[in-house]
CSV table of C-alpha atoms in Angstrom, one decimal:
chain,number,residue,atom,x,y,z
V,1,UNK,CA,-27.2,52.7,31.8
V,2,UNK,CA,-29.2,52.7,28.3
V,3,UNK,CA,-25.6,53.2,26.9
V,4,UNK,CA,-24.0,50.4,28.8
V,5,UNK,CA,-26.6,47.8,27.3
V,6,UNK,CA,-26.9,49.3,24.3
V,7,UNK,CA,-23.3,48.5,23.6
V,8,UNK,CA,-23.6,45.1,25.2
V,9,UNK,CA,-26.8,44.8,22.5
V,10,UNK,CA,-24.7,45.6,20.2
V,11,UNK,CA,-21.9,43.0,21.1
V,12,UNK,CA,-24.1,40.3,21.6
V,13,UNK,CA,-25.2,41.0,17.5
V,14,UNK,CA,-21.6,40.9,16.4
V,15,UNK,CA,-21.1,37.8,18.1
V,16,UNK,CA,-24.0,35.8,16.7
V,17,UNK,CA,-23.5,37.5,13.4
V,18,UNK,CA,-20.2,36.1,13.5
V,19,UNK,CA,-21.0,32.7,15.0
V,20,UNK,CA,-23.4,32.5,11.8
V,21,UNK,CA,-20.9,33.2,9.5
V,22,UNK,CA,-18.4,31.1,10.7
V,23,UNK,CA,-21.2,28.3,10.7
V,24,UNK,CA,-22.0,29.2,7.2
V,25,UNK,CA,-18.5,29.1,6.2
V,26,UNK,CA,-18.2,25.3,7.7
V,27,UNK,CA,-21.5,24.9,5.9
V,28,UNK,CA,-19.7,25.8,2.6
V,29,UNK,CA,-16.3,24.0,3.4
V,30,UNK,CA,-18.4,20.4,3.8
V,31,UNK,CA,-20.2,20.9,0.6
V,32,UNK,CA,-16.8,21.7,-1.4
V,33,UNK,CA,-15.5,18.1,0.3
V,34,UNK,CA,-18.7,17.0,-0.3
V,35,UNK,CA,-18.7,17.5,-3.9
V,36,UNK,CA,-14.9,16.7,-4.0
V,37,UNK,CA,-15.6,13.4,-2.9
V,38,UNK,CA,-18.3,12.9,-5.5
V,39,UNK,CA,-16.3,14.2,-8.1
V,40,UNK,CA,-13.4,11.6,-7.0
V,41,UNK,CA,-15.5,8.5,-6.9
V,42,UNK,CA,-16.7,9.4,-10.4
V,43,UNK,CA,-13.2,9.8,-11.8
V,44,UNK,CA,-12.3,6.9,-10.2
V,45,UNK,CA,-14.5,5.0,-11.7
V,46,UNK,CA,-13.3,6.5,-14.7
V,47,UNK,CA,-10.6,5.1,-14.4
V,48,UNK,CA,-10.9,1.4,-13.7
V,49,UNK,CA,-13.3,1.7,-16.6
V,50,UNK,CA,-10.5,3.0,-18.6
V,51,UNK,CA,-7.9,0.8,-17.2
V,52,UNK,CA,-9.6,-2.1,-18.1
V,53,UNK,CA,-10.3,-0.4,-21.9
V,54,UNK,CA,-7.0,-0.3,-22.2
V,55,UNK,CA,-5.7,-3.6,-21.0
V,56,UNK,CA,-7.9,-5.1,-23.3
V,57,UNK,CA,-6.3,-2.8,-26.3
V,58,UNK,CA,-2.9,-3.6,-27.8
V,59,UNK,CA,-0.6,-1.8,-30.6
V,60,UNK,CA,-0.3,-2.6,-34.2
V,61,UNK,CA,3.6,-3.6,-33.5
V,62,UNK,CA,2.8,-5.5,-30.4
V,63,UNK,CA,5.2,-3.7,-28.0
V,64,UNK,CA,5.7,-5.2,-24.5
V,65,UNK,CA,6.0,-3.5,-21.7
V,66,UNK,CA,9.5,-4.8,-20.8
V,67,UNK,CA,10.6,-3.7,-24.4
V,68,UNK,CA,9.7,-0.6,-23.9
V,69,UNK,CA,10.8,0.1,-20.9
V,70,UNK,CA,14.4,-1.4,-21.8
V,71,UNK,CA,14.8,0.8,-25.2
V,72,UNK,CA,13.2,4.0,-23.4
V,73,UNK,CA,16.1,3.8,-20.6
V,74,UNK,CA,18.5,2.9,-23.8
V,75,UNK,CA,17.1,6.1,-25.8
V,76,UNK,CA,18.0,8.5,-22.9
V,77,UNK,CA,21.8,6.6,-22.5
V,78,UNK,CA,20.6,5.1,-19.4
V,79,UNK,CA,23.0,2.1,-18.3
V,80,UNK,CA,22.9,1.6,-14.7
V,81,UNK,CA,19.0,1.1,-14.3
V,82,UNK,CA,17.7,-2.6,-14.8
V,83,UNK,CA,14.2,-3.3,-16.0
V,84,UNK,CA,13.2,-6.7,-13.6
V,85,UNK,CA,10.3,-8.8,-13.8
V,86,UNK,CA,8.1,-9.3,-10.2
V,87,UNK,CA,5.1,-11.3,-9.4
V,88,UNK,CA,1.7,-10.2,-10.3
V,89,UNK,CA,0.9,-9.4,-6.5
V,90,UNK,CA,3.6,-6.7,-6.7
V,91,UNK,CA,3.1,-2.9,-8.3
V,92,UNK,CA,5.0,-1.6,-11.0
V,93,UNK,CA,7.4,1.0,-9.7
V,94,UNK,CA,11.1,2.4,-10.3
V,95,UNK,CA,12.8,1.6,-7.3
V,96,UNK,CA,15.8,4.5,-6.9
V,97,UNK,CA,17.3,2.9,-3.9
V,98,UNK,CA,18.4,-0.4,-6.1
V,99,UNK,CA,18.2,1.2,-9.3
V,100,UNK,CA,15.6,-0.7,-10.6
V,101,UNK,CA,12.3,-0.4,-12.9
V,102,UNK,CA,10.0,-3.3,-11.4
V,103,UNK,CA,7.0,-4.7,-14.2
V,104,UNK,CA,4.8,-6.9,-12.4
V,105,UNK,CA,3.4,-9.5,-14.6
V,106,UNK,CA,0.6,-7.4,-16.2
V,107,UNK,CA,2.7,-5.3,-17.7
V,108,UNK,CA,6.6,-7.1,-18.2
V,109,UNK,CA,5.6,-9.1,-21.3
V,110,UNK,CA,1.8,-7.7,-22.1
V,111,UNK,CA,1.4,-5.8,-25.4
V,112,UNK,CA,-2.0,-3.9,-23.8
V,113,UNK,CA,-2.0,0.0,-24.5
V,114,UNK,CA,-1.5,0.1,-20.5
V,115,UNK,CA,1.1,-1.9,-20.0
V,116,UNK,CA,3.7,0.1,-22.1
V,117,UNK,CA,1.8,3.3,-20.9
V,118,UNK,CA,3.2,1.6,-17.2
V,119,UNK,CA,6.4,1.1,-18.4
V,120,UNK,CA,6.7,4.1,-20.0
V,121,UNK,CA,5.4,5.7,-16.8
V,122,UNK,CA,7.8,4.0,-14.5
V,123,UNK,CA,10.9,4.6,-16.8
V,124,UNK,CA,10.1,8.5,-17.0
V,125,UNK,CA,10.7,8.0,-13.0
V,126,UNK,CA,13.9,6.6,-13.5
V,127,UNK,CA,14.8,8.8,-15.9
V,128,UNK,CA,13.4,12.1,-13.6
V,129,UNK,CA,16.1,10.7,-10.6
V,130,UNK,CA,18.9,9.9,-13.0
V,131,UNK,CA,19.0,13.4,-14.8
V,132,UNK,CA,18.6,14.7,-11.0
V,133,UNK,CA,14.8,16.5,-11.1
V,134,UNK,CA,15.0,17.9,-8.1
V,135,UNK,CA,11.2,17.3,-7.1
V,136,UNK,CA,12.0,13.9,-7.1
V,137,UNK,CA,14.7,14.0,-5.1
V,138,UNK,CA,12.6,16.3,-2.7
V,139,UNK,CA,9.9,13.7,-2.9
V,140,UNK,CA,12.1,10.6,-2.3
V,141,UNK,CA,13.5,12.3,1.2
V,142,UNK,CA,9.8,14.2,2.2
V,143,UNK,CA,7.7,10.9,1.9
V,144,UNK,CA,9.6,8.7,5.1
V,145,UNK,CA,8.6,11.5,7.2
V,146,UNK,CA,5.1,12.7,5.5
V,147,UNK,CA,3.7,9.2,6.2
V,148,UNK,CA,4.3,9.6,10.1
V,149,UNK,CA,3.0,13.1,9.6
V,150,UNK,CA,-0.1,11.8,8.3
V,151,UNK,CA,-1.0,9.1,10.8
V,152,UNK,CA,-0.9,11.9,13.0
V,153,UNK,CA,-2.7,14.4,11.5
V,154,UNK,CA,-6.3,12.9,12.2
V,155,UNK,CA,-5.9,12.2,16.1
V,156,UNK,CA,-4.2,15.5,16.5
V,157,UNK,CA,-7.1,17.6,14.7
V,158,UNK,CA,-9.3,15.5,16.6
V,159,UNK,CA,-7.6,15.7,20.3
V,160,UNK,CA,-7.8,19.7,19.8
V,161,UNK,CA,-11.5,20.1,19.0
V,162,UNK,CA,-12.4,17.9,22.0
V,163,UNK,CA,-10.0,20.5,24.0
V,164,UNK,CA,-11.7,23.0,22.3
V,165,UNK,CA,-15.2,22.1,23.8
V,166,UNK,CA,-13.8,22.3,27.3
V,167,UNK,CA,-11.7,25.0,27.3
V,168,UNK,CA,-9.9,28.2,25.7
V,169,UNK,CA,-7.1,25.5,23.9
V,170,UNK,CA,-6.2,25.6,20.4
V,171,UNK,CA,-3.1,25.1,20.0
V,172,UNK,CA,-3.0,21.0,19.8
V,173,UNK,CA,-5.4,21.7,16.7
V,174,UNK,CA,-3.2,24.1,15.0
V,175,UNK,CA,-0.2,21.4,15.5
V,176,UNK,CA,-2.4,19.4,13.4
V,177,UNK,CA,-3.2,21.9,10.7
V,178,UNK,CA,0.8,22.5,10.0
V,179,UNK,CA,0.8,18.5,9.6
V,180,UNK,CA,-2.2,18.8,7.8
V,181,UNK,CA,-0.5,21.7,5.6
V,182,UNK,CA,2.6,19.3,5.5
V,183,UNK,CA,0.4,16.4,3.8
V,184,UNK,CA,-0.8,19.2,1.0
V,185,UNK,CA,2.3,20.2,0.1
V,186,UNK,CA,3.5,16.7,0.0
V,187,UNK,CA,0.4,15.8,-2.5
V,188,UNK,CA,1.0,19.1,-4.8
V,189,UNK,CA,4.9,17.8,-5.0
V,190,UNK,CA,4.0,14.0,-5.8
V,191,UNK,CA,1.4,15.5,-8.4
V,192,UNK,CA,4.2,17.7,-10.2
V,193,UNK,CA,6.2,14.6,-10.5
V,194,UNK,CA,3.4,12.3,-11.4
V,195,UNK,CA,3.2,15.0,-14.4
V,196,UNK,CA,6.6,15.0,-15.5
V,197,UNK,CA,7.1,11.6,-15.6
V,198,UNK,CA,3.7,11.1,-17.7
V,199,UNK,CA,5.1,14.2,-19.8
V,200,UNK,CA,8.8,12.8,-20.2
V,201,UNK,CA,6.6,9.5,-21.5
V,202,UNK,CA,4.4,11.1,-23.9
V,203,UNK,CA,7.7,13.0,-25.6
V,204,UNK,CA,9.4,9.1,-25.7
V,205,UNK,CA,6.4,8.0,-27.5
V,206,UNK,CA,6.2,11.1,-29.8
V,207,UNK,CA,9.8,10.4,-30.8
V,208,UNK,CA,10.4,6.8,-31.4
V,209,UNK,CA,8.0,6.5,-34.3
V,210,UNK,CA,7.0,2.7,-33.2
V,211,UNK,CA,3.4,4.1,-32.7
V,212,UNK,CA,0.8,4.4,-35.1
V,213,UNK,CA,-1.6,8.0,-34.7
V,214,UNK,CA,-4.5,5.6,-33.2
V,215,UNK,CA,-2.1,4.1,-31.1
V,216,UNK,CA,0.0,7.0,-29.9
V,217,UNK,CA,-3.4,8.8,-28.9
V,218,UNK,CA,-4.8,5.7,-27.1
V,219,UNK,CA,-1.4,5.6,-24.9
V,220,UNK,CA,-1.8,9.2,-24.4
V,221,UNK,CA,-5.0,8.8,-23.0
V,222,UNK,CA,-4.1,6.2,-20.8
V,223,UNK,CA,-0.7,7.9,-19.0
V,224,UNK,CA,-3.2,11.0,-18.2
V,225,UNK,CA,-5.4,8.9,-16.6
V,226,UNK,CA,-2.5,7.5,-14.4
V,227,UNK,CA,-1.8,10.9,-12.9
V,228,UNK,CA,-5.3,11.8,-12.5
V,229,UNK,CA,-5.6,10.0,-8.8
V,230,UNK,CA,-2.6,11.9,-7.8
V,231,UNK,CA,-5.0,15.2,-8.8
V,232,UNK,CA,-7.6,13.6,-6.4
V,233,UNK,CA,-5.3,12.9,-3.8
V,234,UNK,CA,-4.5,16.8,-3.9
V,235,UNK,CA,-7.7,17.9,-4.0
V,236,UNK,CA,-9.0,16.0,-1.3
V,237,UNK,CA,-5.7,17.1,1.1
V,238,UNK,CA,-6.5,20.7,-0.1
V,239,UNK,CA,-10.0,20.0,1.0
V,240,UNK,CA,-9.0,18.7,4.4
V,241,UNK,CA,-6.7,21.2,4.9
V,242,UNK,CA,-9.8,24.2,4.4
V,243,UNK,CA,-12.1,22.1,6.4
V,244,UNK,CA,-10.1,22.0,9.7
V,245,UNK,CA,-9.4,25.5,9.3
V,246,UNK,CA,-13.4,26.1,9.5
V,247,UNK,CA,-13.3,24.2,12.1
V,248,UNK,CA,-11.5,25.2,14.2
V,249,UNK,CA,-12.3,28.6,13.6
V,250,UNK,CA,-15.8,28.0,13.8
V,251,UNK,CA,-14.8,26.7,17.5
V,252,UNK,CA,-12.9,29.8,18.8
């Protein structure tokens, strides 16, 4: 009988030492996101700050960012891509389906530092699905069914923990973890193309000579800090992704 509750002494210690492990470890996981989050509002406001720095900035040859864009496409022997003007309201983007790079009015015929660091950008997109990058291409058919992935993702997780109060269920909550896993992937891809296109843009720059040393750092600067909120963006899926695992684990 002594041997029969010593063992059941014994259980009862494993399970609270691991209930207060698993707490710790949720513990740990919100502090990470916690400081994720801190550290993306600050680079965030980084950013703008920087955005607006260089808006304000413009090159000694007083490029535009349509002229850039039009001789960068020209440089690689791109024909079949057409640099069009939009309205202000719209963002600047390549467009693979029409074959377009779009320049919204801050950027089309502005000389700022970011306006050809935009164009640039955008035309190292075009250039990425013309020479057939394959992430891009994986990117371009992923994103369609990502963004129904991720409107799922938080009533799913959410749905499963309630189950999990209730009852022995987990599996509606792991259905939202592979989403969730989905969205991660999805955000490490988009930031490997984010890269190569800023990349593909520097090399441009680097080559055509137009640039003074002041300049050409400056526009550096400023396509770095237009793939640094894809890095957030990973991060805080990464984050997301850890968390529910916790979670859920925590809830077993």
């Amino acid at each position: 009988m002594l041997h029969l509750l010593q063992v059941d002494t014994t259980v009862v210690a494993t399970v609270r030492s691991y209930g207060a492990i698993m707490t710790n470890s949720v513990t740990m996981v919100v502090t990470l996101i916690l400081c994720a989050v801190l550290m993306g509002i600050l680079v965030m406001l980084h950013q703008r700050r920087a955005v607006r720095r260089y808006s304000r900035m413009t090159t000694s040859k007083m490029l535009s960012g349509g002229a850039v864009a039009q001789r960068l496409l020209r440089d690689h022997g791109i024909y079949n891509v057409r640099v069009k003007r939009v309205s202000g309201d719209k963002e600047s983007c390549f467009n693979p389906r029409t074959m377009t790079v779009n320049l919204n009015d801050d950027v089309y015929d502005i000389c700022s530092i970011m306006a050809i660091a935009t164009a640039a950008h955008e035309c190292g997109c075009a250039v990425q699905y013309v020479t057939g990058y394959r992430p891009a291409y994986m990117r371009l058919r992923l994103l369609p069914v990502m963004q129904y992935a991720a409107c799922l993702v938080g009533p799913v997780i959410l749905a499963g923990v309630v189950l999990m109060l209730f009852s022995e269920g987990i599996v509606l909550s792991w259905v939202g973890i592979i989403l969730l896993l989905l969205a991660v992937l999805l955000a490490v891809l988009m930031l490997r193309v984010e890269l190569n296109a800023v990349k593909r843009a520097v090399a441009w720059f680097e080559d055509c000579g137009e640039l003074t040393a002041d300049d050409l750092d400056n526009v550096n600067e400023a396509l770095r800090w237009s793939a640094r909120r894809h890095l957030i963006d990973a991060t805080s899926a990464l984050m997301q992704f850890i968390f529910s695992i916790a979670l859920i684990r925590s809830r077993k």
